[in-house]
Structure formats: C-alpha cells, structure tokens
Short mmCIF file of C-alpha atoms and ligand atoms in Angstrom, two decimals:
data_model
loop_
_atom_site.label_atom_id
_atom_site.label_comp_id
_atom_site.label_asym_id
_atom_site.label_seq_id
_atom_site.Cartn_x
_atom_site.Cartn_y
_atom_site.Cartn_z
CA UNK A 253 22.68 18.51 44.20
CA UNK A 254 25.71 19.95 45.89
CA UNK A 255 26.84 18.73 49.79
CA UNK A 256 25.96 20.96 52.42
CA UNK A 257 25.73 21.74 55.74
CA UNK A 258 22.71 21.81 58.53
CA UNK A 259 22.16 23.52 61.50
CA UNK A 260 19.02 24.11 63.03
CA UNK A 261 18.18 27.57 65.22
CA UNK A 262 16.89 27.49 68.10
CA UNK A 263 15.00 31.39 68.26
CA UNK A 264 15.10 34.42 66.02
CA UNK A 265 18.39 35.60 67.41
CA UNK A 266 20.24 32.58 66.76
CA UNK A 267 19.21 32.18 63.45
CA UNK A 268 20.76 35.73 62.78
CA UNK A 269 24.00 34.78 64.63
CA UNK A 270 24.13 31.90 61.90
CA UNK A 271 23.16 33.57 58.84
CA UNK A 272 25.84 36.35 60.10
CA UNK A 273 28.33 33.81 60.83
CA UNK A 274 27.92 32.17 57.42
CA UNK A 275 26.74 34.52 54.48
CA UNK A 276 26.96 31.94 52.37
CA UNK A 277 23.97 29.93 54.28
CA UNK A 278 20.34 30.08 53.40
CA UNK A 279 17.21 30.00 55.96
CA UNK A 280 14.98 26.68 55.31
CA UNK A 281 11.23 26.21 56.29
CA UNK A 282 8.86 24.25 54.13
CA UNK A 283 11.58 24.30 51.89
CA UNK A 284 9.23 24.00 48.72
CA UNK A 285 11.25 26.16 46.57
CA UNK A 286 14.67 26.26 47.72
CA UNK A 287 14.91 22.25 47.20
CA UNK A 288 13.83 22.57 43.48
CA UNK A 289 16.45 25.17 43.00
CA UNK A 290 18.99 23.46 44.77
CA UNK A 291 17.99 20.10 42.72
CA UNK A 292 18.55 22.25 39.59
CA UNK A 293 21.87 23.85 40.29
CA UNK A 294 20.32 27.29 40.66
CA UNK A 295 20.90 27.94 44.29
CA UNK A 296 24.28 25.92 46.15
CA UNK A 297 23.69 26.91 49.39
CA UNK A 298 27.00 25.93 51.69
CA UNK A 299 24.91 25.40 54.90
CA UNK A 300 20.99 25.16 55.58
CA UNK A 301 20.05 26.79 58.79
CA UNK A 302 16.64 25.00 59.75
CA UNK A 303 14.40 27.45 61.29
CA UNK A 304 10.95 25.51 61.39
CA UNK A 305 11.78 25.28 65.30
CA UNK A 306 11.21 29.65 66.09
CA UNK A 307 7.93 30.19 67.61
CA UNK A 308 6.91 32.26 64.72
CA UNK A 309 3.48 29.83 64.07
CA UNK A 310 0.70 32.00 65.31
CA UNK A 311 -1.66 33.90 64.55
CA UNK A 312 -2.64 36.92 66.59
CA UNK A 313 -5.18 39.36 66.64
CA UNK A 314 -3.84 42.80 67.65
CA UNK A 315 -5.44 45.20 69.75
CA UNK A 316 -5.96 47.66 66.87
CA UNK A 317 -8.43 45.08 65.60
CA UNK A 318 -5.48 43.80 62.34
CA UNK A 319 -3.88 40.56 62.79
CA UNK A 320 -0.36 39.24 63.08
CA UNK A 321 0.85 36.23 60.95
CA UNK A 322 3.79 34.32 62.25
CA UNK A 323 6.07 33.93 59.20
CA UNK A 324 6.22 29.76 60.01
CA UNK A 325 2.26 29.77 59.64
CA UNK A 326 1.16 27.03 56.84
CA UNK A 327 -0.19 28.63 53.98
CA UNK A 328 -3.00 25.60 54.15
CA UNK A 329 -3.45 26.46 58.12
CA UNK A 330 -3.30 30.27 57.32
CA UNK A 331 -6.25 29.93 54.77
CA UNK A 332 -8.38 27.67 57.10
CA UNK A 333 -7.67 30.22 60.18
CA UNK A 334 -11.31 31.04 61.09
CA UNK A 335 -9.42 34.93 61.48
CA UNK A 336 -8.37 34.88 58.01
CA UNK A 337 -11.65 32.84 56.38
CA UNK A 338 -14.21 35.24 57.82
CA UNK A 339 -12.27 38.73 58.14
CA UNK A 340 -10.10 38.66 55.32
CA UNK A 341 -11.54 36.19 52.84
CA UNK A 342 -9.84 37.79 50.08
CA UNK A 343 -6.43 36.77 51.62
CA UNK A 344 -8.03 33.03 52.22
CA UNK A 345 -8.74 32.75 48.61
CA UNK A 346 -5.38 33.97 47.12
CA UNK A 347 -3.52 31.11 49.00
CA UNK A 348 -6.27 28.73 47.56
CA UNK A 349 -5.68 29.52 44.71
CA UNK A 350 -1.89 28.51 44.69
CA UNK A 351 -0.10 25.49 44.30
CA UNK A 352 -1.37 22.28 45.83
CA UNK A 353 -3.19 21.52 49.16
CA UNK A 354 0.18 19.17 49.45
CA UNK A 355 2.14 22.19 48.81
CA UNK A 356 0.42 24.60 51.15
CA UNK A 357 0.49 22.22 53.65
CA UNK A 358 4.64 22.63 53.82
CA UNK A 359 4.82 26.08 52.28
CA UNK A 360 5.04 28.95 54.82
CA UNK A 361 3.93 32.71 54.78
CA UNK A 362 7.16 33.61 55.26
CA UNK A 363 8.38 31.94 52.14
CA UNK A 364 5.53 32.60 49.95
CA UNK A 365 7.25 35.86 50.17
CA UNK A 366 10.68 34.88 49.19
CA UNK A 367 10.04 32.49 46.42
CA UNK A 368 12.01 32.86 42.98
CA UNK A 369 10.47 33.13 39.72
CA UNK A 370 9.13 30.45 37.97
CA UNK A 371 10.84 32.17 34.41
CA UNK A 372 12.02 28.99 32.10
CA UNK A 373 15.32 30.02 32.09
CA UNK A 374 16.07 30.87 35.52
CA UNK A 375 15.68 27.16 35.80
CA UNK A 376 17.88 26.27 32.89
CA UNK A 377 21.31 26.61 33.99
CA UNK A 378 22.73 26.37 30.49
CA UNK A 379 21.51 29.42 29.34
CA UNK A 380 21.98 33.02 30.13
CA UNK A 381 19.90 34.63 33.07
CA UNK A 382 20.96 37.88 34.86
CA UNK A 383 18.68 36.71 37.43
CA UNK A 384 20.31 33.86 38.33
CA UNK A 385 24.11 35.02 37.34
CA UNK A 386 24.47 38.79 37.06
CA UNK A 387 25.59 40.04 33.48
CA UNK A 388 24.75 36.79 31.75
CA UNK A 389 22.33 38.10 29.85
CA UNK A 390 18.53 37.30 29.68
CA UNK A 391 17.01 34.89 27.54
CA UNK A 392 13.75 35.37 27.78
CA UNK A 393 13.37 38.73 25.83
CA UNK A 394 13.77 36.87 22.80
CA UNK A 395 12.85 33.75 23.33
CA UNK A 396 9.79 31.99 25.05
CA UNK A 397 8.50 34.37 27.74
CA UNK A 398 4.36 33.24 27.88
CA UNK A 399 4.53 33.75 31.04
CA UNK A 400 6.54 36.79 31.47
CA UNK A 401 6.03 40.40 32.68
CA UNK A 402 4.08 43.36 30.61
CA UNK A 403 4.80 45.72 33.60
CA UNK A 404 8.00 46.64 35.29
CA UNK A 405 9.98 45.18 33.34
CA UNK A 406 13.90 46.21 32.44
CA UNK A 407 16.13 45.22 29.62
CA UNK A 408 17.77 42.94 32.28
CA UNK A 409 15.29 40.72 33.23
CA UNK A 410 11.08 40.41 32.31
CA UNK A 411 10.69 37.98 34.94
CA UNK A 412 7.71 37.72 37.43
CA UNK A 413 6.93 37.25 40.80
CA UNK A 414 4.83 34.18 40.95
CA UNK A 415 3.07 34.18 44.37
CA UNK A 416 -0.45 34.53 44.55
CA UNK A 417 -0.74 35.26 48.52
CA UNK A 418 1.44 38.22 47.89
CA UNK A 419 -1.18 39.68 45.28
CA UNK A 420 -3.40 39.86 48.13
CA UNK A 421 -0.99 40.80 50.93
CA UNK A 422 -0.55 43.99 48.83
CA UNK A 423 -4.12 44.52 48.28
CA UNK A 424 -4.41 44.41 52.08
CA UNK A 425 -1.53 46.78 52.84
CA UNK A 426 0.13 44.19 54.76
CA UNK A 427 3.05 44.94 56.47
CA UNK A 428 6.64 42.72 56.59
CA UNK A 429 7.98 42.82 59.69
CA UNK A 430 11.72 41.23 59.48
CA UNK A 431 14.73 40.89 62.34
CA UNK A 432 18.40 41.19 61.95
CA UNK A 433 21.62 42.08 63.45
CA UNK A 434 20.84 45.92 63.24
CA UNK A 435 17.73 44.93 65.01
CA UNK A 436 13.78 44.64 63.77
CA UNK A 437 12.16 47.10 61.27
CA UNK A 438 8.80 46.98 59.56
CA UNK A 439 8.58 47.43 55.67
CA UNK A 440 5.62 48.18 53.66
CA UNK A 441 4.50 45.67 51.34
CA UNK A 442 4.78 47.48 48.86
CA UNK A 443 8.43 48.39 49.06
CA UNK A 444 9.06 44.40 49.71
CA UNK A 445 9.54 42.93 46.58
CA UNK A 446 11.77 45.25 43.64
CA UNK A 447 11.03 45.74 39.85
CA UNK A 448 14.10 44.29 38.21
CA UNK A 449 15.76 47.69 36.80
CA UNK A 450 19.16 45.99 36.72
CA UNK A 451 19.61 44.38 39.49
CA UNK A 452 17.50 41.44 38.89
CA UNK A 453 19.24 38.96 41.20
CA UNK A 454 17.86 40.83 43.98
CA UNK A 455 14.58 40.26 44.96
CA UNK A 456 13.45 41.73 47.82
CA UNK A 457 14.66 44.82 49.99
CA UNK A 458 15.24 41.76 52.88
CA UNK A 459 19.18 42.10 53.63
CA UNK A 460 20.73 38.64 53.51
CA UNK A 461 21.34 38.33 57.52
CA UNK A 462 17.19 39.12 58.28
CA UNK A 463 14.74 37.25 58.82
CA UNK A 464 11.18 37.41 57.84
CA UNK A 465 9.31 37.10 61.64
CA UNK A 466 5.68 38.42 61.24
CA UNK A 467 3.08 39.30 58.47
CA UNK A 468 1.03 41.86 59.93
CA UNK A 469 -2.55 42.78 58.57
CA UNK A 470 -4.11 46.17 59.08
CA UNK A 471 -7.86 46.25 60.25
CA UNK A 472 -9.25 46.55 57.26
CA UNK A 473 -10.32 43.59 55.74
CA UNK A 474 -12.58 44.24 52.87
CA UNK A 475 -14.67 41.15 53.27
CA UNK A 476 -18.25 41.95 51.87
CA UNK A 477 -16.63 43.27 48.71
CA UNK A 478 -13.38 41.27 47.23
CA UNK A 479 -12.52 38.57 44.73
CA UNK A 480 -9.40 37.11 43.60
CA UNK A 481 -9.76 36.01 40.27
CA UNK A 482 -6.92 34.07 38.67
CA UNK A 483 -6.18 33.09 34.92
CA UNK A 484 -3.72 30.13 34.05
CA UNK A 485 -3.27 27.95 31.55
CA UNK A 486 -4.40 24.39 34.15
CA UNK A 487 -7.13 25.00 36.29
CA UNK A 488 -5.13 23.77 39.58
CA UNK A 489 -1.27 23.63 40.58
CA UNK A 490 -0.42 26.35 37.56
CA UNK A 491 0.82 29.67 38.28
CA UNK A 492 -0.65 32.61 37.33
CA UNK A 493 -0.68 34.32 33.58
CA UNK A 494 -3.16 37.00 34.84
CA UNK A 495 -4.10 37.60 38.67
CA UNK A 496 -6.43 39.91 40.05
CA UNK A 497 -7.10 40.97 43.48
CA UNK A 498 -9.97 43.52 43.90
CA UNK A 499 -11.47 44.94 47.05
CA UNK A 500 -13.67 47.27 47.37
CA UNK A 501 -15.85 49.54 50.39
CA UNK A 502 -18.72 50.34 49.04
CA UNK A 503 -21.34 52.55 50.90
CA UNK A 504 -24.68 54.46 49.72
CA UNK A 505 -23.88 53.10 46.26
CA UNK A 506 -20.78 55.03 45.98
CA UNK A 507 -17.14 53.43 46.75
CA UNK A 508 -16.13 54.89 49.28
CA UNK A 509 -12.50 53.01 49.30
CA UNK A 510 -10.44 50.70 46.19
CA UNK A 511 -7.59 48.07 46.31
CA UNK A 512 -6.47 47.01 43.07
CA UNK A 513 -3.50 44.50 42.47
CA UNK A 514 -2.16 42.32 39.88
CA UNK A 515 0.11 38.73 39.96
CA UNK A 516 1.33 37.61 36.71
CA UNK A 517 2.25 40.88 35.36
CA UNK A 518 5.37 41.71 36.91
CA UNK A 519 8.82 41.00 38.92
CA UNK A 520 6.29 41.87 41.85
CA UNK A 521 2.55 42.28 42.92
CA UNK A 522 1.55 45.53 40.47
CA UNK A 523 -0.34 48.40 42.16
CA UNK A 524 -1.21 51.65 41.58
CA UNK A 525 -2.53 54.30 44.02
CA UNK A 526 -3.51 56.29 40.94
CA UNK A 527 -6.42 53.53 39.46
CA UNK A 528 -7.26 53.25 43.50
CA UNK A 529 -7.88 56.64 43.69
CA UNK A 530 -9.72 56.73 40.28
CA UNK A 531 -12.28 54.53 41.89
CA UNK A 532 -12.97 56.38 44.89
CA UNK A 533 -16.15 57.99 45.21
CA UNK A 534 -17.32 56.70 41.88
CA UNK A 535 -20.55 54.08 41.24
CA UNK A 536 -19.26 50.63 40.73
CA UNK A 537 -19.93 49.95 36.88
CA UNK A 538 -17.92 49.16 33.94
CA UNK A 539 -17.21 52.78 32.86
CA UNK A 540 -15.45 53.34 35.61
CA UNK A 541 -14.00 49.69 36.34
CA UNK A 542 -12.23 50.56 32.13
CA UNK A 543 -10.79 53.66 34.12
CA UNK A 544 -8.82 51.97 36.60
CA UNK A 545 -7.83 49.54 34.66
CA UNK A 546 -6.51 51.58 31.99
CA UNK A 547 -4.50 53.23 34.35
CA UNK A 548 -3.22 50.13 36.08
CA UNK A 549 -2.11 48.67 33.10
CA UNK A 550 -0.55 51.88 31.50
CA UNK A 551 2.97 51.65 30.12
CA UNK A 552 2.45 47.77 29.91
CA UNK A 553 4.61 46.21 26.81
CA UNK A 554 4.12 42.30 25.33
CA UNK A 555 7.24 41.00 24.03
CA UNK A 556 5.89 38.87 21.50
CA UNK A 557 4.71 35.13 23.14
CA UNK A 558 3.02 37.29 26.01
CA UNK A 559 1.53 40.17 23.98
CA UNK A 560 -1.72 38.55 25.32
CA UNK A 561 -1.53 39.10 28.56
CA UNK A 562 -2.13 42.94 27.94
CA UNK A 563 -5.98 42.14 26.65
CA UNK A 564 -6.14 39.52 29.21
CA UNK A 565 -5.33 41.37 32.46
CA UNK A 566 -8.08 44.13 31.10
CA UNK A 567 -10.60 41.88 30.89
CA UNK A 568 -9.80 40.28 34.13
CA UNK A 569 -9.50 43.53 35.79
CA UNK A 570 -13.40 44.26 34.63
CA UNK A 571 -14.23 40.43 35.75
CA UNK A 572 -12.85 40.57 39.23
CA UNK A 573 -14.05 44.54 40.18
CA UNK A 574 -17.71 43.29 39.18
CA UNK A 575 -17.67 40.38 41.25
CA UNK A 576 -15.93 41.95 43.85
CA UNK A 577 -18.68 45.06 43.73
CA UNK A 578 -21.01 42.55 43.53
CA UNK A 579 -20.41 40.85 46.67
CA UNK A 580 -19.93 37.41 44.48
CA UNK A 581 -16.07 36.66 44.59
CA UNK A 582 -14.37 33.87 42.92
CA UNK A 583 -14.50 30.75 44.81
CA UNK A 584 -11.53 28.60 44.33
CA UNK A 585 -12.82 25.42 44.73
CA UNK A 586 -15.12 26.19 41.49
CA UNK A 587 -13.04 25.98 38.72
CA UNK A 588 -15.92 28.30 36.17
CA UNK A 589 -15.36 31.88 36.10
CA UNK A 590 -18.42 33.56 37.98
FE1 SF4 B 671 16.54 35.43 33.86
FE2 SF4 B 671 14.81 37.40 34.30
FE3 SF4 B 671 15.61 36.94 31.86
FE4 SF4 B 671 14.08 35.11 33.07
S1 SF4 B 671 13.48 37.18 32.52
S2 SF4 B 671 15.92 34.74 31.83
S3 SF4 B 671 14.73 35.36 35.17
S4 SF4 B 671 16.92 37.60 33.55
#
C-alpha cells in the first residue's frame, strides 16, 4: 500500500472544501472497498478524508409518507430499521443478501453505491483493464469473464456492478441526493450508475468534489408483493451471477403496477420501463412473466465463460415474479430456492 494522508471532516461542507482542495483525495466511510483496492494497487489515493463523523446516520420518514436514508446508515442497521423491514422489505432483503453480517456492519448506503467491480482483472494490476487505466485494453473479453455482463456492455469494458442493495434501490425508484461545491441536486437512480460505452473508468454521474448525503425512498413500497431472488456460485458472502428484484401491485387479480430489475447482468442495476409496462394490467402467470422477461433481457450477448447467464437470468426472472406475485419472497436467511 502506498503512504497517504488523513483528514477527517467535520460536516458536509467541509468535506467538499477538502475534496476541492485536493482532487487527488478520496472520501472514506466503512471503507470496505476502498482498502482492498488500495491493498491491491488499484486505487493510490494521496489523502483520505474521513467522513464517518457528518450527521448523515438517520433515517427519516418524510411527510409524503417515503423515507430518507442518511448515506452513513449501516447497511446491517439499514436492513434491521423496523421502517425498512416492514415497509420496504424488498430493500431489507437485497442488503441481506450481500456480503457478510461483518461486512454490513461497516459498509454504508452511501458506499454500497460507489463500490467498484468485482471483474478479475480490475484487481490484477498486471494486466490490461480500461477500467482501471483508460486505453489499456480489457482482458476480460477474451479471457475468464464468468461473472461478467450480458447487458450493456461495450467493447471497452463487460464489467458489472456488483451491489445487490442497488438492484433494489432501482426497483424502488430511489432517489440519490448528493452535495457539492455547485450546491445539492437530486439524481434519479436510474441515471446514477453508467453503462460502460467507453468510458469505463467512470462509474457514476457523481462529480469527483460531491458527496453522496441522502438515499431517499418514494412512498411506494411494494411490500405484500416482492422478492429478491439471488443466484451465485456460494450460498453466502458471493456476489451475484444472476439477481432479481421483482415487485409487483397487484389488485382484483390484475397488476395494476411492475418493477423489474436485474444485478449481475451489467456495469449497473438493468431495467426496463418497456417489460414494466408489459406487465401492467396483465394476470400474474408465466405467459406473461416470459413477456417481460424477454424484453428485459433483449439484446443480451454471452461472451463465451458467461453464455449461461442468458438462460439463467430467464429462469430467475420467472422464479422471482412468481414468488413475488405470490406474496412468498425469498428469504435470505434460507439458503433453498422457494
Ligand atoms: Fe477492466 Fe472492464 Fe475489462 Fe474487467 S471488463 S478487465 S473491469 S475493462
């Protein structure tokens, strides 16, 4: 590991007078990513401003009946929020469903957000990786990429997003709300994280001087009808090949409203209002669950290792709609798939 320096922030606005002071500094919280990639000689950070003092650990409901997540909030305290348990289980279960309790306990929402791929290679400094130096090439196209993207994807970079809270956050419609010297702005979750095109050493639409400060929930929480349903090689502490997050409102037999989103797939959580819409109005059964799924996962390309993951994330589409239209989601402390 490379020396650096430390600083530690005392609110939101002095973090971004340090991060503008020092472009070359990085923001540190639970710090469960940024000290593996540090340890590996991916990221040499010059200084570490510590922001786990900001009062960004609550979480608030708002008067419109959604909920805002400071972006310091655990991801193990976030999960066992009663807010979050009983109003939007399917967010409860995504964390679950990640990492380790040890991990979740130091993790925050915040940087669930902005952690890096887990692509070999990315890792593996002695190889090329436009991700991690621009115009190096990518060696995963042709060589082992398992667990890389069938959506999305660019002739720069395959890599994918590896978070499972942020397969749910889109599901939800959350919103990032971020802070920085031009002031605060809200972005949609959706525009958050970027496909790779070819730019791939850009993650996020985050500038480098903001700062994530809230996660905000909408009211709608879809909790009588969700699952999360995710596929990976160990049944704990392994990332996703194939993730799933389903929600559905279902009323008179009919669905009346559809969320549909994917981890695993691609360089960030893969939606489609198109196979939402497809849904809509329909009766929740398998013809119309091979719609939306056909839809979702239209365009999607293997590149040899991870052709599989094209069959797989149809069949785990079909698995996670039923359970979610049946009111019997995944739990994540039973390792069988309902
Ligand atoms: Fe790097 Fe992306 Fe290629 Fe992986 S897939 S080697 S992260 S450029």
């Amino acid at each position: 590991m490379n020396n650096f320096e430390y600083s530690r922030a005392t609110d939101v606005a002095d973090a971004i007078r340090q991060i503008v002071a020092d472009p070359a500094a990085k923001f540190i919280a639970g710090g469960t990513n940024l000290v593996d990639l540090m340890k590996y000689d991916v990221e040499r950070p010059a200084r570490l401003i510590d922001i786990t003092h900001l009062p960004l650990n609550s979480v608030e409901e708002t008067n419109d009946g959604g909920v805002r997540i400071g972006a310091l909030v655990p991801n193990s305290d976030l999960a066992y929020h009663p807010v979050i348990a009983t109003r939007y289980p399917l967010l409860a279960s995504a964390i679950l469903a990640g990492a380790s309790q040890q991990l979740r306990n130091m993790a925050s929402t915040g940087g669930n957000l902005l952690q890096r791929t887990r692509c070999f290679y990315f890792y593996e400094v002695a190889t090329p990786c436009n991700k991690r130096e621009p115009g190096s090439g990518c060696a995963a196209i042709k060589g082992i990429n398992r667990i890389n993207a069938i959506l999305g994807t660019s002739e720069a970079c395959i890599a994918t997003h590896p978070s499972d809270m942020c397969v749910a956050l889109a599901a939800l419609d959350a919103k990032v709300h971020v802070a920085g010297p031009a002031g605060a702005r809200a972005i949609a979750f959706a525009d958050f994280h970027r496909l790779p095109e070819n730019a791939p050493h850009i993650d996020t639409t985050l500038a480098p001087d903001e700062i994530i400060t809230v996660i905000e929930l909408p009211p709608r929480s879809f909790a009588a009808n969700h699952s999360y349903l995710k596929i990976r090689d160990r049944l704990s502490y392994a990332f996703a090949l194939v993730s799933v997050a389903a929600a559905l409102e279902i009323d008179g037999g009919r669905i009346k409203e559809a969320r549909l989103a994917l981890g695993g797939v691609a360089h960030k959580p893969w939606r489609k209002v198109d196979a939402e819409a497809a849904l809509q109005g329909a009766a929740p059964d398998r013809t119309i669950f091979v719609k939306a799924a056909d839809i979702l996962l239209e365009g999607a390309k293997g590149f040899s290792h991870n052709d599989f993951k094209i069959d797989l994330a149809r069949r785990a589409i079909l698995r996670t709609l039923t359970q979610a239209a049946n009111g019997t989601p995944q739990i994540q402390s039973v390792k069988r798939i309902r």
